[in-house]
Coordinates of C-alpha atoms and ligand atoms in Angstrom, one line a residue:
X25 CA -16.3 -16.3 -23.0
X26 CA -13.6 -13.5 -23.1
X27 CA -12.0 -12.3 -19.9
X28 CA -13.5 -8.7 -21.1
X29 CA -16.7 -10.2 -21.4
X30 CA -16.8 -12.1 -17.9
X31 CA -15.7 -8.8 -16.6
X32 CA -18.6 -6.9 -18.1
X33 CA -21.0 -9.4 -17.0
X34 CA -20.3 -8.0 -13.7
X35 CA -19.3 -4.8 -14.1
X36 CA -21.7 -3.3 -16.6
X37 CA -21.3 -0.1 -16.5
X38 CA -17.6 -0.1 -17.6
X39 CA -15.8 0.9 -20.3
X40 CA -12.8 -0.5 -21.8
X41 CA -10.1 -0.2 -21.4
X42 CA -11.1 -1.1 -18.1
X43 CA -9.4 1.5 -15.9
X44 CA -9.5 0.9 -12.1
X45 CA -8.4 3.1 -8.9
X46 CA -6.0 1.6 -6.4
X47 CA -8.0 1.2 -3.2
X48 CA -4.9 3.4 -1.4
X49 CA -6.1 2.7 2.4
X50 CA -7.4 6.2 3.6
X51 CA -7.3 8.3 0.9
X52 CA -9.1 6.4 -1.9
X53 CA -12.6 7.2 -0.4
X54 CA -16.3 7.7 -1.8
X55 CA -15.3 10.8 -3.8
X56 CA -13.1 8.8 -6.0
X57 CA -14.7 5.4 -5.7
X58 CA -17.9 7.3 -7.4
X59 CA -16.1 9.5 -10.1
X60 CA -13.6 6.8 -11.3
X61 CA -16.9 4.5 -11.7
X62 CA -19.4 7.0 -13.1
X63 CA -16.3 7.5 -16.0
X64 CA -16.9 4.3 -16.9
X65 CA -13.8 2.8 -14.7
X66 CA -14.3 0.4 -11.4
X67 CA -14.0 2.9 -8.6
X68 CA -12.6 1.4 -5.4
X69 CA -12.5 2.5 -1.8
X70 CA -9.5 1.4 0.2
X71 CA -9.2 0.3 3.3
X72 CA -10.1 1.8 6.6
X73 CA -8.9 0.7 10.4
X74 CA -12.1 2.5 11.6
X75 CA -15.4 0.7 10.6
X76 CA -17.9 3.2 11.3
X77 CA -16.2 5.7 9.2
X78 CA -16.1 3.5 6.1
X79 CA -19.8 2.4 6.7
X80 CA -20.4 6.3 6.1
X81 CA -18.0 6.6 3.2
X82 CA -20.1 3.2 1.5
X83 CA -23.4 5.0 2.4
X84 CA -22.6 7.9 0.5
X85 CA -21.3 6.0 -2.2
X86 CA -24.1 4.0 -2.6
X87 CA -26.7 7.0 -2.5
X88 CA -24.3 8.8 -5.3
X89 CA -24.2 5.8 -7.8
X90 CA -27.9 4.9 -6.9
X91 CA -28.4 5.6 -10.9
X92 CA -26.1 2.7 -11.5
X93 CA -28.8 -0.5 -11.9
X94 CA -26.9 -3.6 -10.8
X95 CA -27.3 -6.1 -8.6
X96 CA -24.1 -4.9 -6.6
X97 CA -23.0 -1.7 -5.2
X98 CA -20.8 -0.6 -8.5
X99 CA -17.2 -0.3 -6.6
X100 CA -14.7 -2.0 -5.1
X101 CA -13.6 -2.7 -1.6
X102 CA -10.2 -2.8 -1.1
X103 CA -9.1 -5.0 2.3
X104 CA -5.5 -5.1 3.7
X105 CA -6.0 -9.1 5.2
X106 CA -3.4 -9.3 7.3
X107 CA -4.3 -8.9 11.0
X108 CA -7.4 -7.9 9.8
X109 CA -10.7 -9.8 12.5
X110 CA -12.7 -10.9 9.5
X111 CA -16.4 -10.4 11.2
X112 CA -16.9 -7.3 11.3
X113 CA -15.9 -6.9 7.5
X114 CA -18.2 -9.9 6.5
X115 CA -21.1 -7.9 8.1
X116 CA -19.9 -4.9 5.7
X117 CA -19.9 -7.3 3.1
X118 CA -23.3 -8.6 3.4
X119 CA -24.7 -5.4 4.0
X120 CA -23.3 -3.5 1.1
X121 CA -22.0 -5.9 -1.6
X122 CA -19.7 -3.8 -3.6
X123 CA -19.2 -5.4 -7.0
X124 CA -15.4 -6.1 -6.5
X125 CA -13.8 -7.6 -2.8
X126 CA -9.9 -6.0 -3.4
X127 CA -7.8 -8.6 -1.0
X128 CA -4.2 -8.2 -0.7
X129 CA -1.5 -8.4 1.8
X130 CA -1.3 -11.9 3.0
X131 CA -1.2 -15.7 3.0
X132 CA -3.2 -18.3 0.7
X133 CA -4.9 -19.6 3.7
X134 CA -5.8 -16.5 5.1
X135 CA -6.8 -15.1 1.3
X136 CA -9.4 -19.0 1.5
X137 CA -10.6 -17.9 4.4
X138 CA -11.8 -14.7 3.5
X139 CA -12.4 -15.2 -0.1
X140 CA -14.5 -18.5 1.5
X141 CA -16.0 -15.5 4.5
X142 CA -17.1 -13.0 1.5
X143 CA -18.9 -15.7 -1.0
X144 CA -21.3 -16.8 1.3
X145 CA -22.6 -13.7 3.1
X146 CA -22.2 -11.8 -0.6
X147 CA -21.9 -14.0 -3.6
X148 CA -22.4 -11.6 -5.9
X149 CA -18.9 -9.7 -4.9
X150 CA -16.5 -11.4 -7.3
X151 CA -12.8 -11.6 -5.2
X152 CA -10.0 -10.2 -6.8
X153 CA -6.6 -10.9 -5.3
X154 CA -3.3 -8.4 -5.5
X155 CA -0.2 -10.3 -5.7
X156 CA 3.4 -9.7 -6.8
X157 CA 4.8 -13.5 -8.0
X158 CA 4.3 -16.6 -10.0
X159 CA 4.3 -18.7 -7.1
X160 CA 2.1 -16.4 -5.0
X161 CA -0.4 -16.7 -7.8
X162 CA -0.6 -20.2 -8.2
X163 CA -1.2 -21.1 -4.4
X164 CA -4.0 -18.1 -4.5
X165 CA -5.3 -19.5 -7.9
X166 CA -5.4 -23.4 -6.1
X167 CA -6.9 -22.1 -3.2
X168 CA -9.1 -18.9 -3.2
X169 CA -10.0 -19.8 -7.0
X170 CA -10.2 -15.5 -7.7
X171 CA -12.3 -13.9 -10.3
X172 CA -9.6 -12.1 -11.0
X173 CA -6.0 -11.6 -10.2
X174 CA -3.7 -8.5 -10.2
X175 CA -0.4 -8.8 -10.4
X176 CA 1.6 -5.9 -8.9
X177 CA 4.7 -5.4 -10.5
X178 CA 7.8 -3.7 -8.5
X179 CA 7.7 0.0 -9.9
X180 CA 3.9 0.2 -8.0
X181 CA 3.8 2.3 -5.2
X182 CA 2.7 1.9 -1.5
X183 CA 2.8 -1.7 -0.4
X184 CA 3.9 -5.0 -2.3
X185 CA 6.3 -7.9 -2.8
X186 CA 10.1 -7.3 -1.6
X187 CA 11.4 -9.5 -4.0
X188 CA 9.4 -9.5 -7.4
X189 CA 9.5 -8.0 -11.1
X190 CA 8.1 -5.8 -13.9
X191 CA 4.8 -6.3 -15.0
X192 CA 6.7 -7.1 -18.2
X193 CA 8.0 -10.2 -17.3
X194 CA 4.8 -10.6 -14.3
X195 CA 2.1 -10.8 -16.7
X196 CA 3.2 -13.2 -19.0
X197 CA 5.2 -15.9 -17.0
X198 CA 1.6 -15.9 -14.7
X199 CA -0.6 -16.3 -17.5
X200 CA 1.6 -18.9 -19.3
X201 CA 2.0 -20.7 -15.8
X202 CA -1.6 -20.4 -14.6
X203 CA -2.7 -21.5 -18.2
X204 CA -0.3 -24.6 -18.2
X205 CA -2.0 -25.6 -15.3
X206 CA -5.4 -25.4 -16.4
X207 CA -6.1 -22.0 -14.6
X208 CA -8.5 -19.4 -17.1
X209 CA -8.1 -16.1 -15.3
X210 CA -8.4 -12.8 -16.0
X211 CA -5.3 -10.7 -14.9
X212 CA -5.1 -7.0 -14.0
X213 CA -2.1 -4.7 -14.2
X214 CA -0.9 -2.8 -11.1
X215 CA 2.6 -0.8 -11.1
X216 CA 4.0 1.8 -12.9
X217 CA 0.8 2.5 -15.8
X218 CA -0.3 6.2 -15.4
X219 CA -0.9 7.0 -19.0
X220 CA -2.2 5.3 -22.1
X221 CA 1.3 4.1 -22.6
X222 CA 1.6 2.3 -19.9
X223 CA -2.2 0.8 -20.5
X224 CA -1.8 0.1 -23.8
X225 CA 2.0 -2.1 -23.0
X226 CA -0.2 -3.9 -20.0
X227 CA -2.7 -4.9 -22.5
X228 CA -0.4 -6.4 -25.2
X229 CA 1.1 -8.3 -22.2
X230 CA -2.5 -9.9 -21.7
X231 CA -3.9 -7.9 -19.0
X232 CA -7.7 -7.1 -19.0
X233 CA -7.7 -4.0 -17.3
X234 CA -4.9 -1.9 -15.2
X235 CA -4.7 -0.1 -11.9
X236 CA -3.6 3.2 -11.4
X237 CA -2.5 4.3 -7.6
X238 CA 0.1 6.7 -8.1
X239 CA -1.3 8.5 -11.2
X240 CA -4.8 9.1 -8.8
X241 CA -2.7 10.9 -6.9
X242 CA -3.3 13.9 -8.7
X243 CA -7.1 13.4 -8.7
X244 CA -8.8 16.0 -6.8
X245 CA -11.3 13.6 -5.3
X246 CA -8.1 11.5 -3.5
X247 CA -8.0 12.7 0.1
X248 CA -4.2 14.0 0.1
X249 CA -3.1 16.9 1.6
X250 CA -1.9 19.7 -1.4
X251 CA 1.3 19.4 0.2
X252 CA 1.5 15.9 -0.6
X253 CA 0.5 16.0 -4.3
X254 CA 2.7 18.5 -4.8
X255 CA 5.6 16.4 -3.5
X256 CA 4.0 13.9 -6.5
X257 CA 4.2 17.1 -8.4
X258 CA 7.7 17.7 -7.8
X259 CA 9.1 14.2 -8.2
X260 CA 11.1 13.5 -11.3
X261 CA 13.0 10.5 -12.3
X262 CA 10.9 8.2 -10.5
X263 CA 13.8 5.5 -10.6
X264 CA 16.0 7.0 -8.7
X265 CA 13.6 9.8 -6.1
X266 CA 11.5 6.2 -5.2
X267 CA 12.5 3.2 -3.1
X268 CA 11.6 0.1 -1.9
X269 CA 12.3 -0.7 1.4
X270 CA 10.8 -1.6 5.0
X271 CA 12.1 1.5 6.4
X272 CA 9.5 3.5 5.9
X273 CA 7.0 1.3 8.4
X274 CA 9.9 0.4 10.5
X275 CA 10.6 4.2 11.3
X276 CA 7.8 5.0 12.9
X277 CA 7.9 1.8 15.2
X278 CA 7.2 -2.0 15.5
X279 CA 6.5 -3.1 12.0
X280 CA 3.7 -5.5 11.5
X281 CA 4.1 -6.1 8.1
X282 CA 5.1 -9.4 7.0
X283 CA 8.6 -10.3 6.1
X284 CA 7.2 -10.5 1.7
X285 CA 6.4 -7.2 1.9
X286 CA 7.9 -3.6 1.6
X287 CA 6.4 -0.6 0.3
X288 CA 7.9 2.0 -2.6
X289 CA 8.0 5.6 -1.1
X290 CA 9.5 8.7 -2.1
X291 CA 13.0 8.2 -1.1
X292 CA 13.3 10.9 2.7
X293 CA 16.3 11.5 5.1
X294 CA 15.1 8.3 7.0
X295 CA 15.7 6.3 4.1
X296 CA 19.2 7.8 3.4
X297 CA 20.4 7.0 7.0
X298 CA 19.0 3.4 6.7
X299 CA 20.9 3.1 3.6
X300 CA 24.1 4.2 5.0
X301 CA 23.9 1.8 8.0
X302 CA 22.7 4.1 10.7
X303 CA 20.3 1.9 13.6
X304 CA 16.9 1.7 13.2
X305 CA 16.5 3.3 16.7
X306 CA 19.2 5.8 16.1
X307 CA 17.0 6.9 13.1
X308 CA 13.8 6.9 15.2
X309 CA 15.1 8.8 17.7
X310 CA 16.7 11.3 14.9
X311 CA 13.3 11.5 13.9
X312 CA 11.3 12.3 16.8
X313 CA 13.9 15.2 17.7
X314 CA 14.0 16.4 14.1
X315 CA 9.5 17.1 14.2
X316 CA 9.8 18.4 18.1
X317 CA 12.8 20.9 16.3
X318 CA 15.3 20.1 18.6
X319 CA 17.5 18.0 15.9
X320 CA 19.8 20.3 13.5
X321 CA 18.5 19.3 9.8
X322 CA 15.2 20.2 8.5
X323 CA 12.5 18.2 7.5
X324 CA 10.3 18.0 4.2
X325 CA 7.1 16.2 4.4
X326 CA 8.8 13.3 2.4
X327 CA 10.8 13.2 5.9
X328 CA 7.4 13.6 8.0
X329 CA 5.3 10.8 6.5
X330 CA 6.0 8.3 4.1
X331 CA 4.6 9.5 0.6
X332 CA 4.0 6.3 -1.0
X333 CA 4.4 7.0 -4.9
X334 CA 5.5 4.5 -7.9
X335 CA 8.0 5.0 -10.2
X336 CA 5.7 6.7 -12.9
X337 CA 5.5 9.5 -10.3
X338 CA 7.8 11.6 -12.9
X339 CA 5.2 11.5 -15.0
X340 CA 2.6 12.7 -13.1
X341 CA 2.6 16.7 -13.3
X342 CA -0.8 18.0 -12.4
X343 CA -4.1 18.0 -10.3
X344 CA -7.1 16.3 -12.4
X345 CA -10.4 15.4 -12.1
X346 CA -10.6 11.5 -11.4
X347 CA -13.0 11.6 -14.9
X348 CA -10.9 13.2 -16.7
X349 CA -7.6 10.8 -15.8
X350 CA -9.9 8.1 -16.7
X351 CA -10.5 9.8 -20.2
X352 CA -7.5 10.8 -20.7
X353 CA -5.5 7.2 -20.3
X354 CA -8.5 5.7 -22.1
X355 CA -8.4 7.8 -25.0
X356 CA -4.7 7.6 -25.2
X357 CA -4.6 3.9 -25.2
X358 CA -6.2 3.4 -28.1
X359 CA -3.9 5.9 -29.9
X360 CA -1.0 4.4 -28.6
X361 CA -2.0 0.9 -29.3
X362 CA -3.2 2.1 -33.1
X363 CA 0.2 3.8 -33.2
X364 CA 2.0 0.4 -32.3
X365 CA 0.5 -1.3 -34.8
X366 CA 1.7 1.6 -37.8
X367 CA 5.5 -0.3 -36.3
X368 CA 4.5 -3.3 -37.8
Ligands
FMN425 C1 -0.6 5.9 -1.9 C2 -0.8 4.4 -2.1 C3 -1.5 3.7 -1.2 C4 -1.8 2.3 -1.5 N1 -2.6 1.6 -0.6 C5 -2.9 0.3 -0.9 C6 -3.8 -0.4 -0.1 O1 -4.3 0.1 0.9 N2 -4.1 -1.7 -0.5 C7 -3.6 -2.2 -1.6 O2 -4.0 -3.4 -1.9 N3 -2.7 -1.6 -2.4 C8 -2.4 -0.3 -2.1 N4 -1.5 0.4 -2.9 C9 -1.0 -0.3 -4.1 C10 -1.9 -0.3 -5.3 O3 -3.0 -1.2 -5.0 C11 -1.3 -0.6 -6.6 O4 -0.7 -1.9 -6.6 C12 -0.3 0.4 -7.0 O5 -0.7 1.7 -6.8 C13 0.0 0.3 -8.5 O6 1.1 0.9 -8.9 P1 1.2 2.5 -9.3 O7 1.2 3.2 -7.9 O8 2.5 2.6 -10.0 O9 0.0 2.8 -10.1 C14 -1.3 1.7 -2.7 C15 -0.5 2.5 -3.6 C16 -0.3 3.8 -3.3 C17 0.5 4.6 -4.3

């Protein structure tokens, strides 16, 4: 059987290309889950510290795509594993049973032991694991044995591999690795797609679907501020106005993200002082005087919070309904794709 068609078996309702929402912890709720889904897309949800608050966001997701007949609730649930008590979340599991468990953000074992946790109180929820490198997908492949994996390249936004590459080179050097080893999996793109470009390259490097984070930015469903998409908005060049580093969870105190990980952020004073050599705790302290006004520069709210953003972000220009992004890069990729093939 295809990838497409293993995906469709459990995501019926889909269209292809299969476009999916990053499940960006807080701000990819219900609203988005529910419209990238009823376009035709996999909706997600991302992850929440507070459990009684995403049981409401799943209840109101499940009432909205009631019309949706599958055995599943027609989403998926993105977790952030590390340091994450599994119970409670199993419970959720059980109860619910969104179509797709998102898992990212930690060791193979740990990944086993939830991937292991999920199947049995929800074996219909098919595991899909995020991961940035060859090696990384090989010890999840041996031991979590995913439905699916996605491979976040390093021009994604928000949180990922330190060290790691384009999806150019990602996609291909998994797949050839993972088939030499007698692995069949479907792989997802993550990092830098936010139009049917970027779709349509992800495809023709074997991916069955992509993920779009930054680009859902501009939705109006994704619980942002307006001052924060129009910071997105604003951003051009995303090369050089984006980073990767640890500073932006370091600044705001102890950082409990493991050493493989950093996150891409619209580059901020903080960063700027990092990169220049000044202390962490000289920054921190910078920082606090800077939001009580008592420190001499001013701040934007790059400076404020950390506006996690990939570098497509100079691409993305203007608020959208989720459905109509979905459209949009769907539509698009077939063009581009047809296009392409007039270059032959
Ligand atoms: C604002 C934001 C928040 C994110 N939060 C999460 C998260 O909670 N869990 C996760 O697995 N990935 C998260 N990501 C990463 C996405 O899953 C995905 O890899 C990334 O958005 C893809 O790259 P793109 O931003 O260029 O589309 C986040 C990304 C962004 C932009």
């Amino acid at each position: 059987m295809s990838h497409l068609n293993t995906l469709k078996g459990y995501l019926p309702w889909i269209q292809t290309p299969l476009i999916i929402n990053a499940p960006m912890s807080g701000i990819a709720k219900s609203k988005l889950a529910t419209a990238v889904t009823t376009a035709g897309g996999l909706g997600q949800i991302g992850f929440m510290d507070d459990l009684q608050d995403l049981t409401k966001e799943l209840e109101i997701t499940k009432k909205a795509l009631a019309d949706i007949k599958t055995e599943t609730l027609p989403i998926g649930l993105g977790v952030i594993v590390f340091g994450t008590p599994i119970k409670a979340w199993l419970d959720l599991f059980a109860k619910y049973k969104p179509a797709v468990a998102w898992l990212s953000f930690a060791s193979a074992s740990e990944l086993q032991e939830w991937s292991e946790g999920i199947r049995l109180v929800s074996p219909q929820t098919r595991i899909w694991i995020q991961l940035g490198s060859v090696s990384a997908s090989v010890e999840v492949a041996r031991a979590c044995q995913p439905d699916a994996l996605v491979l976040q390249g390093i021009d994604a936004g928000g949180h990922g591999h330190e060290d790691g590459a384009s999806i150019v080179s990602l996609i291909p050097e998994v797949a050839d690795t993972l088939s030499e080893l007698g692995f069949d999996i479907p792989l997802i793109a993550a990092g830098g797609i936010v139009d049917g470009r970027g779709c349509a390259a992800a495809l023709s490097l074997g991916a069955s679907g992509v993920v779009m984070g930054t680009r859902m930015l501009a939705a109006e469903e994704t619980a942002i501020p307006a001052i924060y998409r129009d910071a997105i908005f604003e951003a051009v060049d995303g090369g050089q106005v984006t980073a990767r580093s640890r500073v932006f969870d370091e600044v705001w105190g102890p950082n409990f993200w493991p050493k493989t990980y950093d996150g891409r952020c619209l580059k901020n004073q903080v960063y700027q002082k990092y990169k220049s050599g000044v202390d962490i705790q000289s920054i921190r302290s910078w920082l606090s005087q800077a939001m009580n006004g008592s420190a001499s520069e001013s701040l934007s709210i790059q400076d404020m919070g950390s506006i996690w953003a990939g570098t497509g972000v100079g691409m993305v220009k203007e608020q959208r309904k989720a459905a109509d992004i979905v459209e949009e890069v769907r539509g698009s990729t077939r063009k581009n794709l047809e296009r392409a093939m007039t270059s032959l």
